[in-house]
Coordinates of C-alpha atoms (C1' of nucleotides) in Angstrom, one line a residue:
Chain A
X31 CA -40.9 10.7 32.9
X32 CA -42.3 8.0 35.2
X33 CA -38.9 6.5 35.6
X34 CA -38.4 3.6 38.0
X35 CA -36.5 5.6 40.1
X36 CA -34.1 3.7 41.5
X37 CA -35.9 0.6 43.1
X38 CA -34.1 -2.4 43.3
X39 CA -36.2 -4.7 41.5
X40 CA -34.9 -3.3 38.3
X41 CA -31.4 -2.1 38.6
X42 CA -30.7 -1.8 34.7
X43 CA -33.1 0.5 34.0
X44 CA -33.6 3.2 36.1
X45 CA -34.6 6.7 34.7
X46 CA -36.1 3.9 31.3
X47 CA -40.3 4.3 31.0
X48 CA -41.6 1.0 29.7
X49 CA -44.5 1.5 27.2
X50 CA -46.1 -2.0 25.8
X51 CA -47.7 -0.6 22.1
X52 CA -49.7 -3.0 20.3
X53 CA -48.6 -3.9 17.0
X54 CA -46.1 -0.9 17.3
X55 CA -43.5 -2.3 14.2
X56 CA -46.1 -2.1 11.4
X57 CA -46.5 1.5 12.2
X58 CA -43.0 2.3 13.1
X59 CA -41.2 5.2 11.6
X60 CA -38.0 4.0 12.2
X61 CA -38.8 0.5 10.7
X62 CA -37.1 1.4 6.7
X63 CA -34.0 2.6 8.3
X64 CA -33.3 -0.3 10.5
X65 CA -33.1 -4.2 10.3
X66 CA -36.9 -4.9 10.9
X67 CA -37.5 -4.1 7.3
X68 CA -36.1 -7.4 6.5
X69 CA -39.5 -8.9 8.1
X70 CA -42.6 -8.3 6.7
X71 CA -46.3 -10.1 7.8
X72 CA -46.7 -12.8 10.3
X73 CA -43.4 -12.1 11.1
X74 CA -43.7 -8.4 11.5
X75 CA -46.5 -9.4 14.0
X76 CA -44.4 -11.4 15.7
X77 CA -41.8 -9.3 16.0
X78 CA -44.1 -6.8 17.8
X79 CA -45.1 -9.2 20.2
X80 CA -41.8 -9.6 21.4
X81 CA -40.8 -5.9 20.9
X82 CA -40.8 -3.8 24.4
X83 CA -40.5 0.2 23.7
X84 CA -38.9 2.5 26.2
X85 CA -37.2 5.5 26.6
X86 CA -33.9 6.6 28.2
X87 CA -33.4 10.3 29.3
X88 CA -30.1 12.1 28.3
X89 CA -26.8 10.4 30.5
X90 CA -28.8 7.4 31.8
X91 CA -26.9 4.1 29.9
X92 CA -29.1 1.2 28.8
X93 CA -26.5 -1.1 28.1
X94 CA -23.5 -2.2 30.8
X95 CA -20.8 -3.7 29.4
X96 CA -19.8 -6.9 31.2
X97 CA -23.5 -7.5 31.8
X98 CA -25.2 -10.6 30.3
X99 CA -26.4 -10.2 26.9
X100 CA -29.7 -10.5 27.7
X101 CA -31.3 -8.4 25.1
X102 CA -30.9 -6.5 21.3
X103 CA -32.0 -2.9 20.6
X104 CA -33.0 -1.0 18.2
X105 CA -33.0 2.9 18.4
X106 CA -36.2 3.9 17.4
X107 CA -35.3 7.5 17.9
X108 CA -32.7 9.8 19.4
X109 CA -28.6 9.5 19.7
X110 CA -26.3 7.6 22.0
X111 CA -22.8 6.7 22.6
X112 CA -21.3 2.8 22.8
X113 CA -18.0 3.4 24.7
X114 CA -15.8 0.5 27.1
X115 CA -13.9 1.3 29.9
X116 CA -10.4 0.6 31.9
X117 CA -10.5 -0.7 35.1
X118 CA -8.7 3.3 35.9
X119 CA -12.0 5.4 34.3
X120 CA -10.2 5.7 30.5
X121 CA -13.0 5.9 28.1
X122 CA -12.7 4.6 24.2
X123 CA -15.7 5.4 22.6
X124 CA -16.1 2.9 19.7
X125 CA -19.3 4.1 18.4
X126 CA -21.8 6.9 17.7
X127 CA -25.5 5.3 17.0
X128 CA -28.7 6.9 16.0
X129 CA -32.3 5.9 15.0
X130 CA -32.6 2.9 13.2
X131 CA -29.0 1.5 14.3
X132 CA -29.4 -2.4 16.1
X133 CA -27.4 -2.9 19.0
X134 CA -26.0 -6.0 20.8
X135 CA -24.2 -7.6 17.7
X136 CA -20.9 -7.2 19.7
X137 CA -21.6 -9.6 22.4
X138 CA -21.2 -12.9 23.1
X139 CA -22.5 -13.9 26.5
X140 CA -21.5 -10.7 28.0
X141 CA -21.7 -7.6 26.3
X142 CA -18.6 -6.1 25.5
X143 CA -19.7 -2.1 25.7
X144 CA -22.2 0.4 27.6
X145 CA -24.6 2.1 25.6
X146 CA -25.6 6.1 26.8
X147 CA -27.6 8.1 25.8
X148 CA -26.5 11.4 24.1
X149 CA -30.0 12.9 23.2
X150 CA -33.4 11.6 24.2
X151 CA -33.6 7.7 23.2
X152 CA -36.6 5.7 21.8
X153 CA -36.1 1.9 21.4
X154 CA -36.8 -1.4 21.1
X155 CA -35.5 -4.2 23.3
X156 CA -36.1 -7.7 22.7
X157 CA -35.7 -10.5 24.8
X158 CA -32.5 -12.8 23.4
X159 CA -33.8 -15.8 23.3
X160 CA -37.0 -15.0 21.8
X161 CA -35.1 -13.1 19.3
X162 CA -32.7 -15.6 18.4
X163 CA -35.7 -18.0 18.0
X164 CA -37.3 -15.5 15.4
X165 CA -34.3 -15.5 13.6
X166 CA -34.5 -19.4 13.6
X167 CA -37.4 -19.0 11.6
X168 CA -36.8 -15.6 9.4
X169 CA -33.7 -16.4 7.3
X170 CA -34.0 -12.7 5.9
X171 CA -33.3 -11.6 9.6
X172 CA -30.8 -13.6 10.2
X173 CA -29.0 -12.4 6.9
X174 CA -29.3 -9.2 7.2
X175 CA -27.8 -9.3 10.8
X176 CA -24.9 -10.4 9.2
X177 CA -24.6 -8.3 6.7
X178 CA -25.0 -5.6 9.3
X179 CA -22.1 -7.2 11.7
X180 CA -20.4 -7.3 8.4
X181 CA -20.6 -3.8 7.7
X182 CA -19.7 -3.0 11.5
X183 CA -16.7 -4.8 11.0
X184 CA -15.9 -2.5 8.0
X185 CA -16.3 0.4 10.0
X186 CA -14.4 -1.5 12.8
X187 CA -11.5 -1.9 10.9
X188 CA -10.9 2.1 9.7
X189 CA -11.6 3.0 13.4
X190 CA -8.5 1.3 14.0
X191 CA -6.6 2.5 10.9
X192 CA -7.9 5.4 12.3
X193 CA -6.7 5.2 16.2
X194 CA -3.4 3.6 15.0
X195 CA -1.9 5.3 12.6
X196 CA -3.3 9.0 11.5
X197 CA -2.6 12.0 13.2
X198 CA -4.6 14.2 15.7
X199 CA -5.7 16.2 12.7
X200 CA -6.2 13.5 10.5
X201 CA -8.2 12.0 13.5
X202 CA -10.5 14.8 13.8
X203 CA -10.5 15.6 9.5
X204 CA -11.8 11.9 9.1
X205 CA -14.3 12.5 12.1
X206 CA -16.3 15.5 10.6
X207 CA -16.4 14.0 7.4
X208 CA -17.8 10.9 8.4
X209 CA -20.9 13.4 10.0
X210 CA -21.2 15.6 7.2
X211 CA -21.3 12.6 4.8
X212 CA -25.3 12.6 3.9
X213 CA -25.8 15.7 5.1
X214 CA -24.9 17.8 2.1
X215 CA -25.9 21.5 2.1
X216 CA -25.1 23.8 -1.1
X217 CA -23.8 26.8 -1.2
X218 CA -21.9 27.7 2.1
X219 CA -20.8 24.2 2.7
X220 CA -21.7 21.1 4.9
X221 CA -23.5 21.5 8.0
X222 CA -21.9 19.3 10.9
X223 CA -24.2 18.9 14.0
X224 CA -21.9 17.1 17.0
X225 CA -24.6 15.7 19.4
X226 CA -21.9 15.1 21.9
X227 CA -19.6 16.6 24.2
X228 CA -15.8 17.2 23.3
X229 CA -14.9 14.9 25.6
X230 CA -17.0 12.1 24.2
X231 CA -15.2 13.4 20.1
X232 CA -12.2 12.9 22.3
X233 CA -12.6 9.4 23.9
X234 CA -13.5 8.5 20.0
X235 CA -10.9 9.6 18.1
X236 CA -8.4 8.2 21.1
X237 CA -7.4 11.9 22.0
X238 CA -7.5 14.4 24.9
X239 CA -10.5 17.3 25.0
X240 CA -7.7 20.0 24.8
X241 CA -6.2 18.5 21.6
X242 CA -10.0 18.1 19.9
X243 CA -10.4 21.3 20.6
X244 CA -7.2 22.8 19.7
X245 CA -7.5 21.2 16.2
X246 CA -10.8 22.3 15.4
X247 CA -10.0 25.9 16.3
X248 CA -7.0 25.2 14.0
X249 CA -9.0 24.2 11.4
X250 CA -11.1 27.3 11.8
X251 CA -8.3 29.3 11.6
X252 CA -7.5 27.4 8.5
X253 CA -11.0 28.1 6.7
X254 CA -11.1 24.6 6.1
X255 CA -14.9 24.7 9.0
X256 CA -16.7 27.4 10.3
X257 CA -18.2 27.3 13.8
X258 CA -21.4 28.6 14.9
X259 CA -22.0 26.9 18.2
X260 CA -19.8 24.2 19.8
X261 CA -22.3 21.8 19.1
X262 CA -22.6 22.4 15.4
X263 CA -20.1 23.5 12.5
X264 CA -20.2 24.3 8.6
X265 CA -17.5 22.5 6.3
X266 CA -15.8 25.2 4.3
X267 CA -13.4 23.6 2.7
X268 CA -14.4 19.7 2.0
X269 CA -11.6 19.0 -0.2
X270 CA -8.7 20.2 2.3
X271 CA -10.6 18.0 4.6
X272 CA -10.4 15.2 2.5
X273 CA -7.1 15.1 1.8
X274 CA -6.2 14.9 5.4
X275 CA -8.3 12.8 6.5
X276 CA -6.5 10.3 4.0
X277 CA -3.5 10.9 5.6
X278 CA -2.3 13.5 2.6
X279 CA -1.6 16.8 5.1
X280 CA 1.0 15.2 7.4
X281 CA 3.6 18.2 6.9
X282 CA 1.1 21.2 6.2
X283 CA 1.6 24.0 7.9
X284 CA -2.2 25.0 9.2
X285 CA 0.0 27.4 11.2
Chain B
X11 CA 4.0 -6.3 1.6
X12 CA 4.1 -8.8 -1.3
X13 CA 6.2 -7.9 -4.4
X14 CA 3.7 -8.7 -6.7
X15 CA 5.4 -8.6 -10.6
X16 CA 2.8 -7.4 -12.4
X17 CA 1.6 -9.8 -14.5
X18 CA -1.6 -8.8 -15.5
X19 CA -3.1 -12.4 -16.6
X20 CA -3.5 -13.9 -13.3
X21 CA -3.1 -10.0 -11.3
X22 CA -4.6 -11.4 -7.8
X23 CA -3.2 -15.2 -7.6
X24 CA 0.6 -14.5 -7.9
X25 CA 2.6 -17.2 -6.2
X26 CA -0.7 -18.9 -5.5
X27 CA -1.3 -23.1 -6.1
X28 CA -4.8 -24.2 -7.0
X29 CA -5.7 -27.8 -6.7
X30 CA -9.2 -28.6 -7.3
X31 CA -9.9 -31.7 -4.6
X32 CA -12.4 -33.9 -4.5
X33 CA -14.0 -33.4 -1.4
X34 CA -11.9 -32.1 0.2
X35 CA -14.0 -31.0 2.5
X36 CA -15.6 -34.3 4.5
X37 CA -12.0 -34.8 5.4
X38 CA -10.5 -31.5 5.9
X39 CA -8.2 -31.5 9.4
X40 CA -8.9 -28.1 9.8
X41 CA -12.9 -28.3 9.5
X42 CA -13.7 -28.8 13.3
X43 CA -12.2 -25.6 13.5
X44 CA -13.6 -23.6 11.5
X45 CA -17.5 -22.7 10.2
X46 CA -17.5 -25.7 7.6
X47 CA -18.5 -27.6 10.8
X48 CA -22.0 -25.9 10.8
X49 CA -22.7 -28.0 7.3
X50 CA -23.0 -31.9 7.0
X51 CA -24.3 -34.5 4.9
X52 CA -25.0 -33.3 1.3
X53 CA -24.8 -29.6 2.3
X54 CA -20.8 -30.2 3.2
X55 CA -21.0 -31.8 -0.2
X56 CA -22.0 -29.0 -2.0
X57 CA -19.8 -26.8 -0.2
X58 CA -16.8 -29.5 -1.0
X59 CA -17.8 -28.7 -5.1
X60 CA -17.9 -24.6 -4.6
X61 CA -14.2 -24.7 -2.7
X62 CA -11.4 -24.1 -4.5
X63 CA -8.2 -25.5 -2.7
X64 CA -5.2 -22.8 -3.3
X65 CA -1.8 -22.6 -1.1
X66 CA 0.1 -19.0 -0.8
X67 CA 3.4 -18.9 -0.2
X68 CA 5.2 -16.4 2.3
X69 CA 4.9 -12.7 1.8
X70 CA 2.8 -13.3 -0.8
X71 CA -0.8 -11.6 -0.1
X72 CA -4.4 -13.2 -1.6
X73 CA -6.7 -10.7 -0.7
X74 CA -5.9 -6.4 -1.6
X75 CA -7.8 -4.2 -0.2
X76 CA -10.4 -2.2 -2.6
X77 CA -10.5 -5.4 -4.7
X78 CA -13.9 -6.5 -5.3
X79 CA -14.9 -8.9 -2.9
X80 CA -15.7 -11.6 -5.4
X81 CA -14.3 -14.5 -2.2
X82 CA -15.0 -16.2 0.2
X83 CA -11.9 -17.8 1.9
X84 CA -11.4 -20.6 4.9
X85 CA -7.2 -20.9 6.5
X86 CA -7.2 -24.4 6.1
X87 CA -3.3 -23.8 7.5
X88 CA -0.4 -21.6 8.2
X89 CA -1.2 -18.0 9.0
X90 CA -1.5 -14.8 7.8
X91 CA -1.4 -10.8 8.6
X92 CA -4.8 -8.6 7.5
X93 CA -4.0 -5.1 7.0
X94 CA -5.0 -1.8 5.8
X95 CA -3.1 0.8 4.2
X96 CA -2.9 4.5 4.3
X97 CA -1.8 6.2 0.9
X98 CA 1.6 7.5 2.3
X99 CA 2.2 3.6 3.2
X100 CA 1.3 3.9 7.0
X101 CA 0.2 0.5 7.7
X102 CA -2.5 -0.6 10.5
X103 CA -2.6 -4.5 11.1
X104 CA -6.0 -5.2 12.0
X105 CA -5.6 -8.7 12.5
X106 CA -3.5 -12.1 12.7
X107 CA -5.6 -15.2 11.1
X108 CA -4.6 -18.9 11.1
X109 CA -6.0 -22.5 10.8
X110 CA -9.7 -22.3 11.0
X111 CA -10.5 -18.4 10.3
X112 CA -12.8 -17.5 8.3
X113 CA -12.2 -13.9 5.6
X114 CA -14.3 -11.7 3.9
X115 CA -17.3 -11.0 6.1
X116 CA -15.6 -7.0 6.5
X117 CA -16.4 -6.1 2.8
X118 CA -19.4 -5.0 1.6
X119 CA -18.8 -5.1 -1.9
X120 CA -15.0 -4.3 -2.2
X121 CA -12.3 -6.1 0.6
X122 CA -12.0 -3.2 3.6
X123 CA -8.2 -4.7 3.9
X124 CA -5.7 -6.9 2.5
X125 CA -4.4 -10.1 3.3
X126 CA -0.6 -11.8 2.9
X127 CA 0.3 -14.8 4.3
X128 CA 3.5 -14.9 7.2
X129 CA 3.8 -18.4 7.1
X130 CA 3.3 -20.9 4.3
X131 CA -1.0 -20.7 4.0
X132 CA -3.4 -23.3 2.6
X133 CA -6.8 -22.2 2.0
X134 CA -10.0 -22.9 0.6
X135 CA -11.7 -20.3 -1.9
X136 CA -15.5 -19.7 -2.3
X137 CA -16.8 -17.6 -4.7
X138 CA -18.8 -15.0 -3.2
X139 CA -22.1 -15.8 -4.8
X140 CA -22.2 -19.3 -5.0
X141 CA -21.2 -19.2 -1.4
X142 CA -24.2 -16.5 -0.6
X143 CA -26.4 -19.1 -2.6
X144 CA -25.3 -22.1 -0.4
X145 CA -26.0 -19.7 2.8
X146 CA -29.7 -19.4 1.5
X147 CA -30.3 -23.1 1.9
X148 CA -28.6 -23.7 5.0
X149 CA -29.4 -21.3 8.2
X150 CA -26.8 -23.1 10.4
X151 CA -24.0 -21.8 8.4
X152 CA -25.5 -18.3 8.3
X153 CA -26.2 -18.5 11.7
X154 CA -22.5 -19.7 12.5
X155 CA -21.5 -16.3 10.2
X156 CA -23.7 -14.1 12.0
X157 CA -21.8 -15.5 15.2
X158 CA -18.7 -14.9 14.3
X159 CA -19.1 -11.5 13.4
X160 CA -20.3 -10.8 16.5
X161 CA -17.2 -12.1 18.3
X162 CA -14.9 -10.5 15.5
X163 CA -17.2 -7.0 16.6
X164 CA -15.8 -8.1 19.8
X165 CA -12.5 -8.4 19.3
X166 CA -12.3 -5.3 17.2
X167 CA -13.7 -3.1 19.5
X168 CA -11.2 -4.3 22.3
X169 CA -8.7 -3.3 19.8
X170 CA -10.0 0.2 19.6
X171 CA -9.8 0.2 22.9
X172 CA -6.1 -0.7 23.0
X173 CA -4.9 1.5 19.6
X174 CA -7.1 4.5 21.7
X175 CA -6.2 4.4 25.2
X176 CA -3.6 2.0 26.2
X177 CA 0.2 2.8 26.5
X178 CA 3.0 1.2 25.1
X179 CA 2.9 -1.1 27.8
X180 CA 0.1 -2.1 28.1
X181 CA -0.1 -2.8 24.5
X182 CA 2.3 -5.3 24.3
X183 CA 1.3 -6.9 27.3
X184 CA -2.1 -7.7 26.2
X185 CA -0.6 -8.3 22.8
X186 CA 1.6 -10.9 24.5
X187 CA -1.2 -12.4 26.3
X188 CA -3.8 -12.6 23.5
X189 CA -1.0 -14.5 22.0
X190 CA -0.3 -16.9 25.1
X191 CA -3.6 -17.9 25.6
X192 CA -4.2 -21.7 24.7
X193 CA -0.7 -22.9 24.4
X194 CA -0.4 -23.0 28.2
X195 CA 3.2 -24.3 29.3
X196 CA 3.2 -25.5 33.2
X197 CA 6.2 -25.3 34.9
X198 CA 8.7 -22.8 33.5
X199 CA 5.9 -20.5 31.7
X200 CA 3.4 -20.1 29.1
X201 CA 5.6 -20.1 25.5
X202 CA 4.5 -17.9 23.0
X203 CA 5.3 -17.5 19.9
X204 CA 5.8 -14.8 17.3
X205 CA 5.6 -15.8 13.8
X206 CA 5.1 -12.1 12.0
X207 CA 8.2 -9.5 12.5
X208 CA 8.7 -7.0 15.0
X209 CA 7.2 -4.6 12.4
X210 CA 4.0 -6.3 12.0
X211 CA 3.6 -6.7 15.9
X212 CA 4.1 -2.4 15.6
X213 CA 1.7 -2.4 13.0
X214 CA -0.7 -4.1 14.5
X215 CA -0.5 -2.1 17.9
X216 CA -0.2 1.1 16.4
X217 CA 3.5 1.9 17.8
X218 CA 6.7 1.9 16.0
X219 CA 9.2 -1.1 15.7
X220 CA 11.5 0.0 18.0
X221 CA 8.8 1.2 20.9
X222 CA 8.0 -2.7 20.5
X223 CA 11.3 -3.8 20.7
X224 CA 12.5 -1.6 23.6
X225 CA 9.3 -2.8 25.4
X226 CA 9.6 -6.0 25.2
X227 CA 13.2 -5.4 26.4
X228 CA 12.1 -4.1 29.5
X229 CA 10.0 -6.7 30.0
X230 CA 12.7 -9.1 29.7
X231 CA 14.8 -7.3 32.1
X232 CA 11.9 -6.7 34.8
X233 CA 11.8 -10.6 34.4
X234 CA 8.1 -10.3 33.1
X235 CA 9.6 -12.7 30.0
X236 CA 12.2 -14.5 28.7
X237 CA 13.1 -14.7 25.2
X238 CA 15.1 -17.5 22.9
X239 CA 15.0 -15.6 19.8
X240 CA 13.1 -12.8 18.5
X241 CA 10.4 -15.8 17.4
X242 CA 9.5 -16.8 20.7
X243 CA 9.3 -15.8 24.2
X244 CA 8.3 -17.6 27.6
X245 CA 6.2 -15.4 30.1
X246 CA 7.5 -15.4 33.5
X247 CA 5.4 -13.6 35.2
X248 CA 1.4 -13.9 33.9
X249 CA -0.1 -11.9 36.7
X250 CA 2.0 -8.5 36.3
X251 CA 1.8 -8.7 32.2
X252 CA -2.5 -9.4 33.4
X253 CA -2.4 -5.9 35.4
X254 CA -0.7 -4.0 32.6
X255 CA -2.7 -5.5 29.7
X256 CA -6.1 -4.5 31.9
X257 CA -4.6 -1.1 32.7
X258 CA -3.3 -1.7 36.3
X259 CA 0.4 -0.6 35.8
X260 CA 0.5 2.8 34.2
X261 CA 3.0 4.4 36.4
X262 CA 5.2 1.6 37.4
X263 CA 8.9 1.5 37.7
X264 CA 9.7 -1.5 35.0
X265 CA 12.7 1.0 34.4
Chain C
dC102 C1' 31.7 -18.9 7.6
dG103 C1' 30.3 -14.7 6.0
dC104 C1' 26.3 -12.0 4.3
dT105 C1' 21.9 -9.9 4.8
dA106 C1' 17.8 -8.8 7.0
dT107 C1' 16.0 -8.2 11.3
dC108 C1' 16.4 -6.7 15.7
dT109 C1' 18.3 -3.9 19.5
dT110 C1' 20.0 0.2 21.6
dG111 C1' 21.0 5.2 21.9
dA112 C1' 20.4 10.2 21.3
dC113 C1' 17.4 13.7 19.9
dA114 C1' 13.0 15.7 18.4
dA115 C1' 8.0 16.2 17.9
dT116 C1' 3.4 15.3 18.9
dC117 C1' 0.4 14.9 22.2
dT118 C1' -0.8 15.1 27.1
dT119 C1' -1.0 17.2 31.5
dC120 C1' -1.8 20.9 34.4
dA121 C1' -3.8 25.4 34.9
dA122 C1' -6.5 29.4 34.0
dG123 C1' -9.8 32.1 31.6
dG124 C1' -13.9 32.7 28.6
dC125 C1' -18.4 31.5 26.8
dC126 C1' -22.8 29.8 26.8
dT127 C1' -27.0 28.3 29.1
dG128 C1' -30.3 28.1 32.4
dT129 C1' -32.1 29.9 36.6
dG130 C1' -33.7 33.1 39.9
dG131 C1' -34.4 37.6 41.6
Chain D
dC189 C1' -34.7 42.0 32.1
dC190 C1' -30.5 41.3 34.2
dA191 C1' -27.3 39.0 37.2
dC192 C1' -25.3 34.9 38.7
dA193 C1' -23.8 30.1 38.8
dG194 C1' -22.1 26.0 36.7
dG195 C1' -20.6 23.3 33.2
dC196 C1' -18.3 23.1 29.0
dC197 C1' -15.1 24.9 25.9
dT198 C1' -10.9 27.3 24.7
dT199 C1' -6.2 28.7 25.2
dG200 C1' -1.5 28.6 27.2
dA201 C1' 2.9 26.6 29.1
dA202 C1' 5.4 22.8 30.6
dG203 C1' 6.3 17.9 30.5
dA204 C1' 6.2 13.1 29.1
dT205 C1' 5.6 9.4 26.1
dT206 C1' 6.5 8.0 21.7
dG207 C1' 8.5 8.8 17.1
dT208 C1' 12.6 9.7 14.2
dC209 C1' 17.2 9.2 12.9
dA210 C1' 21.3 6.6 13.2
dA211 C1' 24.5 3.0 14.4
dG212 C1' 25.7 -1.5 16.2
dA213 C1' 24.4 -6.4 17.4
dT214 C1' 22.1 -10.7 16.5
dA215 C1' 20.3 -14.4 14.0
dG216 C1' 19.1 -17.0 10.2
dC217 C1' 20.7 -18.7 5.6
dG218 C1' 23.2 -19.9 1.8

DNA sequence: CGCTATCTTGACAATCTTCAAGGCCTGTGG
DNA sequence: CCACAGGCCTTGAAGATTGTCAAGATAGCG
């Protein structure tokens, strides 16, 4: 633990335990699935200098949005949601991330989410400024950022195709296959593990709980998944799936 | 949606103008704009030799969706509507670009949407890997990307937020105001104006053509606007359309 | 000056939300 | 080991916002 519980002097980051490794990116696991494997040497080194690793329990946030940028991540370990808020407590979650993803691309000055975590959550923070100065001198960094932001924006774009225009089962089709995809078990079908709650699928997808969870027990009822706990399910029937997640089961019945 | 003929010489650049400048870049109007201002001296040179000058005429589009993404392109004028489809012909505007913007940083290797032009468009073509190339000798520009990914990751997760959780409303009241911004009128109101149709504005807010229009009805008859003609309004009253857009008005009167 | 496309308005229907209650699972304590 | 408590999930019924279908008005254009 050894959380900084709830002293003043650092308001951002209670229930957060601060441990300075030496040298901790040449050794780190999570280093070939994240941006940092665009650095290599010297700059590897230097990366670590500026590289601060801590943890955050399950339900404390490590990023405020509306705060000022002050810092990147990058998950190291563990699961978290990015979500923004109305001014009335209406959540849209806009993003699900996990070890290796980099976090604090969609910021200017300010960031424009809050980050919680949704399991147990390893990272790295570095300092802006010293980050941006890296990437002053690591083009490779630098382009791979983008090509990161560029393949946010990808993703970006079908959550919106997504929250505009399909349907609540469409929504939810789309949203299992996109955590099945890599995942790939034979024989009795994909296994689907949802780290988060129903109302956090909900406040993704642009939905209410009761409807999240009306559709999946409609698609149980369907064959088309299987459920074993809430928090994990097998896909049966992939194709069916497919097809409405593409917006091709508007009329079916599905009882 | 462009009625494209068929043609299968010249497939992408129906309707389209090319006019190979000479630098036309040193003394583009539209550069200070846009990210060409990150380059100067020889480096805007080189760019100037890489950009194809092209103009696209209304409802025709330049960029389709699942199209490799072999461009680069710069507005260099007019404006145009980026959108993605859904095989039934649902249609989710993710964005509306004009003098200055900068397309194809959400494709990885195939364009994630399409583009069409609303009004008359003159633009400025790079191909993909030359462009890449020029990016490897010149971190300002790169940089400049990277930025502007990061405020388009911005603005696309502020869209999710609206396509997910706002109302009717307050959809087209923060439409209306993202619109307003910049052209500020003193005096009788800020004037904005609309240059896609009523079922672009829908498509881009995720509602139907007639939840726009009766909106913006009400709006005009709760004196929140004034219109002239369907192409352009005046907003009356900036402060109540604020308090919707944030979220503030959800079960007001308005009629 | 009339034609056509776009926009507006109305009535009705459907999906999704809201409100409400019951069940399940987990973790804790006797 | 079992009982209990609390949160989370599921299910049901009613209601509201928005979508669908249809017709009429407006505006831009030849």
């Amino acid at each position: 633990m050894g959380a900084n519980a709830g002293s003043a002097t650092e308001p951002p980051w209670l229930g957060v335990t601060l441990r300075h490794g030496l040298d901790p990116c040449a050794t780190c696991d999570a280093r070939s699935l994240s941006v940092c494997d665009a650095l290599a040497g010297p700059d590897l080194d230097r990366l670590a200098t500026i590289a601060v690793v801590m943890s955050v329990e399950i339900g404390q946030s490590f990023i405020t949005e509306g705060d000022p940028a002050d810092h990147f991540f990058n998950l190291t370990g563990g699961s978290a949601k990015l979500y923004k808020l109305l001014p009335d407590g209406r959540c849209q979650v806009t993003g699900f991330v996990q070890t290796g993803d980099f976090l604090g691309l969609a910021a200017s000055t300010h960031y424009a989410f809050s980050a919680e975590a949704l399991e147990p959550v390893q990272l790295c923070r570095f300092a802006r400024g010293k980050f941006e100065a890296l990437l002053r001198d690591c083009p490779a960094m630098e382009r791979r950022l983008r090509q990161l932001a560029s393949h946010e924006l990808v993703m970006a774009q079908e959550q919106m195709l997504l929250l505009g225009r399909k349907s609540a089962r469409e929504r939810v089709a789309s949203f299992l296959l996109s955590r099945s995809r890599g995942c790939a078990h034979a024989g009795t079908g994909e296994r689907v593990l949802l780290p988060m709650t129903r109302t956090e699928i909900a406040d993704y997808l642009g939905l209410t709980i009761e409807t999240v969870s009306r559709t999946l027990s409609a698609f149980k009822t369907a064959r088309l998944v299987a459920m074993h706990s809430p928090a994990e399910l097998l896909v049966l029937d992939r194709k069916a799936l497919d097809k409405l997640a593409a917006g091709g089961g508007k009329g079916h019945a599905l009882t």
